[in-house]
Amino acid sequence: MTGFGPVGGAGAAPEEDLQRWTRLHVWAGVLDDEALLAEVVSAIEAELPGIEASVLARAWIGGAQAELRRSAEGWPSPTEHERLLAALAECDEHGVPVLLGATPADARAEAERRTSARGVAWCAVDDVLAAVSSRVLRLELRHLDGSVAEAGDPLAGPVLACVERHGLRTRMHEGRWEVAVRWQRRVD
C-alpha cells in the first residue's frame, strides 16, 4: 500500500486513519481515478476486513473530492500549486524533466528517454502526500550520472531560480531540495 502510515493522532481508529489517508491522496492528485480507487480498496480490505471495501472507498473518495472543490472556491488565483506547476513546466522545457509521484527508476528512465535532458528531478508519492499536510515538497534533483545537484551547482542554480521566480521559496536540506508550497490543487 503506497504511502500508508500513521496519519491520525495517537489512538486514532484504523477507519479514521484510512479516511484521512484517502483524503490526502485525493488532495495530492498523484494517482489517476482508477489507481486511487484500487489503492483505497486494497487498504480498506487489509485494515478493515469484512467491510464492503469498494462502496466505502467510493464514498470516502467522493466526500474528499467534494471537500476539495468547496475549499478551492476560496483559493487565490493562481495558487502556489499552480505556480509550482508552471515553474516545473519551464524546467522541463529547459531540459530538466520533473516527475511528481515517481520512483528513482521512473526518473532514470525519463532522463534516458529524453536525449536533451540535462538532469532530472522527482519526488515520490509519499513526498506529495507530505506536501499536502506539511506545505513542503521535497524533491530529488540529480545530474544524469545520478549525483545530487547541490547548492551553487550549474544544474541546481537555474532550476531553483525558476522556482523562486514563480514566487516559491527553496532550500537544500539533507541532500534534497525543499519547496515551500501550499498544495492547493484544483480539480475539474
PDB file of C-alpha atoms in Angstrom:
ATOM      1  CA  MET A   1       0.000   0.000   0.000  1.00  0.00           C
ATOM      2  CA  THR A   2       1.708   3.195  -1.170  1.00  0.00           C
ATOM      3  CA  GLY A   3       2.069   5.952   1.381  1.00  0.00           C
ATOM      4  CA  PHE A   4       0.050   4.366   4.194  1.00  0.00           C
ATOM      5  CA  GLY A   5       1.339   5.324   7.546  1.00  0.00           C
ATOM      6  CA  PRO A   6       0.273   6.905  10.795  1.00  0.00           C
ATOM      7  CA  VAL A   7      -1.801   9.883   9.707  1.00  0.00           C
ATOM      8  CA  GLY A   8      -4.091  10.096  12.715  1.00  0.00           C
ATOM      9  CA  GLY A   9      -3.273  11.084  16.222  1.00  0.00           C
ATOM     10  CA  ALA A  10      -2.282   8.639  18.906  1.00  0.00           C
ATOM     11  CA  GLY A  11      -5.078   6.151  19.383  1.00  0.00           C
ATOM     12  CA  ALA A  12      -6.925   7.071  16.178  1.00  0.00           C
ATOM     13  CA  ALA A  13      -9.158   4.275  14.904  1.00  0.00           C
ATOM     14  CA  PRO A  14      -7.965   2.445  11.765  1.00  0.00           C
ATOM     15  CA  GLU A  15     -11.056   3.658   9.911  1.00  0.00           C
ATOM     16  CA  GLU A  16     -10.260   7.291  10.783  1.00  0.00           C
ATOM     17  CA  ASP A  17      -6.647   6.815   9.699  1.00  0.00           C
ATOM     18  CA  LEU A  18      -7.700   5.300   6.386  1.00  0.00           C
ATOM     19  CA  GLN A  19     -10.204   8.058   5.731  1.00  0.00           C
ATOM     20  CA  ARG A  20      -7.546  10.729   6.410  1.00  0.00           C
ATOM     21  CA  TRP A  21      -5.108   8.835   4.179  1.00  0.00           C
ATOM     22  CA  THR A  22      -7.727   8.721   1.412  1.00  0.00           C
ATOM     23  CA  ARG A  23      -8.275  12.469   1.775  1.00  0.00           C
ATOM     24  CA  LEU A  24      -4.516  13.090   1.444  1.00  0.00           C
ATOM     25  CA  HIS A  25      -4.448  11.050  -1.760  1.00  0.00           C
ATOM     26  CA  VAL A  26      -7.429  12.921  -3.220  1.00  0.00           C
ATOM     27  CA  TRP A  27      -5.928  16.303  -2.395  1.00  0.00           C
ATOM     28  CA  ALA A  28      -2.488  15.237  -3.683  1.00  0.00           C
ATOM     29  CA  GLY A  29      -3.887  14.120  -7.033  1.00  0.00           C
ATOM     30  CA  VAL A  30      -0.913  11.946  -7.945  1.00  0.00           C
ATOM     31  CA  LEU A  31      -2.900   8.796  -8.720  1.00  0.00           C
ATOM     32  CA  ASP A  32      -5.474   8.661 -11.508  1.00  0.00           C
ATOM     33  CA  ASP A  33      -9.057   7.774 -10.550  1.00  0.00           C
ATOM     34  CA  GLU A  34      -8.672   4.060 -11.257  1.00  0.00           C
ATOM     35  CA  ALA A  35      -5.387   3.714  -9.376  1.00  0.00           C
ATOM     36  CA  LEU A  36      -6.719   5.751  -6.455  1.00  0.00           C
ATOM     37  CA  LEU A  37      -9.811   3.584  -6.136  1.00  0.00           C
ATOM     38  CA  ALA A  38      -7.715   0.404  -6.305  1.00  0.00           C
ATOM     39  CA  GLU A  39      -5.289   1.725  -3.683  1.00  0.00           C
ATOM     40  CA  VAL A  40      -8.055   2.725  -1.264  1.00  0.00           C
ATOM     41  CA  VAL A  41      -9.978  -0.532  -1.771  1.00  0.00           C
ATOM     42  CA  SER A  42      -6.797  -2.512  -1.117  1.00  0.00           C
ATOM     43  CA  ALA A  43      -6.080  -0.530   2.058  1.00  0.00           C
ATOM     44  CA  ILE A  44      -9.619  -0.992   3.361  1.00  0.00           C
ATOM     45  CA  GLU A  45      -9.553  -4.715   2.640  1.00  0.00           C
ATOM     46  CA  ALA A  46      -6.260  -5.059   4.509  1.00  0.00           C
ATOM     47  CA  GLU A  47      -7.159  -2.918   7.511  1.00  0.00           C
ATOM     48  CA  LEU A  48     -10.931  -3.368   7.826  1.00  0.00           C
ATOM     49  CA  PRO A  49     -11.796  -6.921   6.810  1.00  0.00           C
ATOM     50  CA  GLY A  50     -15.471  -7.713   6.404  1.00  0.00           C
ATOM     51  CA  ILE A  51     -16.430  -4.239   5.192  1.00  0.00           C
ATOM     52  CA  GLU A  52     -17.651  -3.677   1.621  1.00  0.00           C
ATOM     53  CA  ALA A  53     -14.383  -2.017   0.579  1.00  0.00           C
ATOM     54  CA  SER A  54     -15.385  -0.689  -2.847  1.00  0.00           C
ATOM     55  CA  VAL A  55     -18.517   1.010  -1.501  1.00  0.00           C
ATOM     56  CA  LEU A  56     -16.648   2.620   1.387  1.00  0.00           C
ATOM     57  CA  ALA A  57     -13.741   3.644  -0.864  1.00  0.00           C
ATOM     58  CA  ARG A  58     -16.070   5.358  -3.351  1.00  0.00           C
ATOM     59  CA  ALA A  59     -17.836   7.180  -0.511  1.00  0.00           C
ATOM     60  CA  TRP A  60     -14.590   8.409   1.034  1.00  0.00           C
ATOM     61  CA  ILE A  61     -13.136   9.462  -2.312  1.00  0.00           C
ATOM     62  CA  GLY A  62     -16.347  11.260  -3.311  1.00  0.00           C
ATOM     63  CA  GLY A  63     -16.514  13.043   0.040  1.00  0.00           C
ATOM     64  CA  ALA A  64     -12.886  14.160  -0.180  1.00  0.00           C
ATOM     65  CA  GLN A  65     -13.387  15.392  -3.759  1.00  0.00           C
ATOM     66  CA  ALA A  66     -16.451  17.410  -2.698  1.00  0.00           C
ATOM     67  CA  GLU A  67     -14.497  18.876   0.225  1.00  0.00           C
ATOM     68  CA  LEU A  68     -11.637  19.787  -2.110  1.00  0.00           C
ATOM     69  CA  ARG A  69     -13.996  21.543  -4.547  1.00  0.00           C
ATOM     70  CA  ARG A  70     -15.639  23.535  -1.725  1.00  0.00           C
ATOM     71  CA  SER A  71     -12.273  24.561  -0.339  1.00  0.00           C
ATOM     72  CA  ALA A  72     -10.991  25.608  -3.778  1.00  0.00           C
ATOM     73  CA  GLU A  73     -13.772  28.192  -4.110  1.00  0.00           C
ATOM     74  CA  GLY A  74     -11.867  30.443  -1.690  1.00  0.00           C
ATOM     75  CA  TRP A  75      -8.379  29.975  -3.074  1.00  0.00           C
ATOM     76  CA  PRO A  76      -6.446  32.776  -4.784  1.00  0.00           C
ATOM     77  CA  SER A  77      -5.599  32.594  -8.442  1.00  0.00           C
ATOM     78  CA  PRO A  78      -3.007  31.403  -9.195  1.00  0.00           C
ATOM     79  CA  THR A  79      -2.479  29.094  -6.254  1.00  0.00           C
ATOM     80  CA  GLU A  80       1.001  28.180  -5.085  1.00  0.00           C
ATOM     81  CA  HIS A  81       0.424  24.744  -6.609  1.00  0.00           C
ATOM     82  CA  GLU A  82      -0.353  26.325  -9.993  1.00  0.00           C
ATOM     83  CA  ARG A  83       2.793  28.453  -9.735  1.00  0.00           C
ATOM     84  CA  LEU A  84       4.789  25.315  -8.886  1.00  0.00           C
ATOM     85  CA  LEU A  85       3.409  23.506 -11.934  1.00  0.00           C
ATOM     86  CA  ALA A  86       4.273  26.498 -14.139  1.00  0.00           C
ATOM     87  CA  ALA A  87       7.835  26.508 -12.782  1.00  0.00           C
ATOM     88  CA  LEU A  88       8.202  22.763 -13.286  1.00  0.00           C
ATOM     89  CA  ALA A  89       6.909  23.053 -16.850  1.00  0.00           C
ATOM     90  CA  GLU A  90       9.601  25.675 -17.536  1.00  0.00           C
ATOM     91  CA  CYS A  91      12.246  23.369 -16.080  1.00  0.00           C
ATOM     92  CA  ASP A  92      11.017  20.622 -18.388  1.00  0.00           C
ATOM     93  CA  GLU A  93      11.242  22.944 -21.403  1.00  0.00           C
ATOM     94  CA  HIS A  94      14.869  23.650 -20.481  1.00  0.00           C
ATOM     95  CA  GLY A  95      15.943  20.019 -20.267  1.00  0.00           C
ATOM     96  CA  VAL A  96      15.137  19.114 -16.667  1.00  0.00           C
ATOM     97  CA  PRO A  97      12.053  16.911 -16.568  1.00  0.00           C
ATOM     98  CA  VAL A  98      10.260  16.876 -13.220  1.00  0.00           C
ATOM     99  CA  LEU A  99       8.188  13.875 -12.173  1.00  0.00           C
ATOM    100  CA  LEU A 100       5.717  14.081  -9.291  1.00  0.00           C
ATOM    101  CA  GLY A 101       4.867  10.807  -7.602  1.00  0.00           C
ATOM    102  CA  ALA A 102       7.689   8.865  -9.229  1.00  0.00           C
ATOM    103  CA  THR A 103      10.389   6.410  -8.272  1.00  0.00           C
ATOM    104  CA  PRO A 104      14.121   6.763  -8.904  1.00  0.00           C
ATOM    105  CA  ALA A 105      13.710   4.172 -11.697  1.00  0.00           C
ATOM    106  CA  ASP A 106      10.975   6.304 -13.293  1.00  0.00           C
ATOM    107  CA  ALA A 107      13.259   9.342 -13.151  1.00  0.00           C
ATOM    108  CA  ARG A 108      16.204   7.458 -14.664  1.00  0.00           C
ATOM    109  CA  ALA A 109      14.015   6.106 -17.475  1.00  0.00           C
ATOM    110  CA  GLU A 110      12.652   9.582 -18.245  1.00  0.00           C
ATOM    111  CA  ALA A 111      16.150  11.087 -18.323  1.00  0.00           C
ATOM    112  CA  GLU A 112      17.336   8.320 -20.673  1.00  0.00           C
ATOM    113  CA  ARG A 113      14.274   8.729 -22.902  1.00  0.00           C
ATOM    114  CA  ARG A 114      14.882  12.468 -23.239  1.00  0.00           C
ATOM    115  CA  THR A 115      18.067  12.856 -25.241  1.00  0.00           C
ATOM    116  CA  SER A 116      18.169  16.595 -24.488  1.00  0.00           C
ATOM    117  CA  ALA A 117      17.874  16.162 -20.707  1.00  0.00           C
ATOM    118  CA  ARG A 118      20.489  17.927 -18.605  1.00  0.00           C
ATOM    119  CA  GLY A 119      19.255  16.402 -15.355  1.00  0.00           C
ATOM    120  CA  VAL A 120      16.083  15.148 -13.750  1.00  0.00           C
ATOM    121  CA  ALA A 121      14.001  15.993 -10.697  1.00  0.00           C
ATOM    122  CA  TRP A 122      11.406  13.863  -8.994  1.00  0.00           C
ATOM    123  CA  CYS A 123       9.580  13.140  -5.796  1.00  0.00           C
ATOM    124  CA  ALA A 124       7.800  10.043  -4.541  1.00  0.00           C
ATOM    125  CA  VAL A 125       4.075   9.721  -3.859  1.00  0.00           C
ATOM    126  CA  ASP A 126       4.842   9.951  -0.130  1.00  0.00           C
ATOM    127  CA  ASP A 127       6.599  13.296  -0.710  1.00  0.00           C
ATOM    128  CA  VAL A 128       3.481  14.696  -2.376  1.00  0.00           C
ATOM    129  CA  LEU A 129       1.263  13.360   0.422  1.00  0.00           C
ATOM    130  CA  ALA A 130       3.567  15.046   2.937  1.00  0.00           C
ATOM    131  CA  ALA A 131       3.383  18.319   0.975  1.00  0.00           C
ATOM    132  CA  VAL A 132      -0.409  18.331   1.295  1.00  0.00           C
ATOM    133  CA  SER A 133      -0.175  18.431   5.069  1.00  0.00           C
ATOM    134  CA  SER A 134       3.238  19.999   5.731  1.00  0.00           C
ATOM    135  CA  ARG A 135       3.341  22.583   2.921  1.00  0.00           C
ATOM    136  CA  VAL A 136       6.846  21.462   1.959  1.00  0.00           C
ATOM    137  CA  LEU A 137       7.583  19.428  -1.167  1.00  0.00           C
ATOM    138  CA  ARG A 138      10.876  17.546  -1.073  1.00  0.00           C
ATOM    139  CA  LEU A 139      12.452  16.977  -4.484  1.00  0.00           C
ATOM    140  CA  GLU A 140      15.411  14.991  -5.690  1.00  0.00           C
ATOM    141  CA  LEU A 141      17.415  16.952  -8.271  1.00  0.00           C
ATOM    142  CA  ARG A 142      20.089  14.876  -9.967  1.00  0.00           C
ATOM    143  CA  HIS A 143      22.596  15.080 -12.769  1.00  0.00           C
ATOM    144  CA  LEU A 144      22.379  12.431 -15.462  1.00  0.00           C
ATOM    145  CA  ASP A 145      25.175  10.499 -13.739  1.00  0.00           C
ATOM    146  CA  GLY A 146      22.969  10.260 -10.626  1.00  0.00           C
ATOM    147  CA  SER A 147      24.893  12.739  -8.479  1.00  0.00           C
ATOM    148  CA  VAL A 148      22.928  15.221  -6.379  1.00  0.00           C
ATOM    149  CA  ALA A 149      22.675  18.776  -7.714  1.00  0.00           C
ATOM    150  CA  GLU A 150      23.965  20.766  -4.740  1.00  0.00           C
ATOM    151  CA  ALA A 151      23.562  24.475  -3.981  1.00  0.00           C
ATOM    152  CA  GLY A 152      25.619  26.557  -6.416  1.00  0.00           C
ATOM    153  CA  ASP A 153      25.688  23.693  -8.900  1.00  0.00           C
ATOM    154  CA  PRO A 154      25.240  24.613 -12.606  1.00  0.00           C
ATOM    155  CA  LEU A 155      22.135  22.410 -12.742  1.00  0.00           C
ATOM    156  CA  ALA A 156      20.595  23.490  -9.429  1.00  0.00           C
ATOM    157  CA  GLY A 157      21.061  27.230  -9.944  1.00  0.00           C
ATOM    158  CA  PRO A 158      18.757  27.659 -12.962  1.00  0.00           C
ATOM    159  CA  VAL A 159      16.148  25.190 -11.657  1.00  0.00           C
ATOM    160  CA  LEU A 160      15.882  26.882  -8.273  1.00  0.00           C
ATOM    161  CA  ALA A 161      15.922  30.341  -9.823  1.00  0.00           C
ATOM    162  CA  CYS A 162      12.991  29.282 -11.986  1.00  0.00           C
ATOM    163  CA  VAL A 163      11.012  28.019  -8.992  1.00  0.00           C
ATOM    164  CA  GLU A 164      11.806  31.148  -6.996  1.00  0.00           C
ATOM    165  CA  ARG A 165      10.893  33.382  -9.963  1.00  0.00           C
ATOM    166  CA  HIS A 166       7.410  31.896  -9.605  1.00  0.00           C
ATOM    167  CA  GLY A 167       7.276  33.137  -6.010  1.00  0.00           C
ATOM    168  CA  LEU A 168       8.164  29.928  -4.160  1.00  0.00           C
ATOM    169  CA  ARG A 169      10.988  29.584  -1.641  1.00  0.00           C
ATOM    170  CA  THR A 170      13.526  26.747  -1.871  1.00  0.00           C
ATOM    171  CA  ARG A 171      16.315  25.378   0.267  1.00  0.00           C
ATOM    172  CA  MET A 172      18.639  22.401   0.356  1.00  0.00           C
ATOM    173  CA  HIS A 173      18.016  20.136   3.343  1.00  0.00           C
ATOM    174  CA  GLU A 174      19.550  16.721   3.979  1.00  0.00           C
ATOM    175  CA  GLY A 175      20.525  16.195   0.336  1.00  0.00           C
ATOM    176  CA  ARG A 176      17.132  17.116  -1.130  1.00  0.00           C
ATOM    177  CA  TRP A 177      15.577  20.350  -2.297  1.00  0.00           C
ATOM    178  CA  GLU A 178      12.590  21.621  -0.370  1.00  0.00           C
ATOM    179  CA  VAL A 179       9.999  23.879  -1.958  1.00  0.00           C
ATOM    180  CA  ALA A 180       7.618  25.746   0.358  1.00  0.00           C
ATOM    181  CA  VAL A 181       4.234  25.323  -1.327  1.00  0.00           C
ATOM    182  CA  ARG A 182       0.586  25.113  -0.319  1.00  0.00           C
ATOM    183  CA  TRP A 183      -0.750  22.096  -2.172  1.00  0.00           C
ATOM    184  CA  GLN A 184      -3.917  23.806  -3.434  1.00  0.00           C
ATOM    185  CA  ARG A 185      -4.603  21.568  -6.409  1.00  0.00           C
ATOM    186  CA  ARG A 186      -7.814  22.401  -8.234  1.00  0.00           C
ATOM    187  CA  VAL A 187      -9.937  19.583  -9.623  1.00  0.00           C
ATOM    188  CA  ASP A 188     -12.304  19.660 -12.559  1.00  0.00           C
TER     189      ASP A 188
END
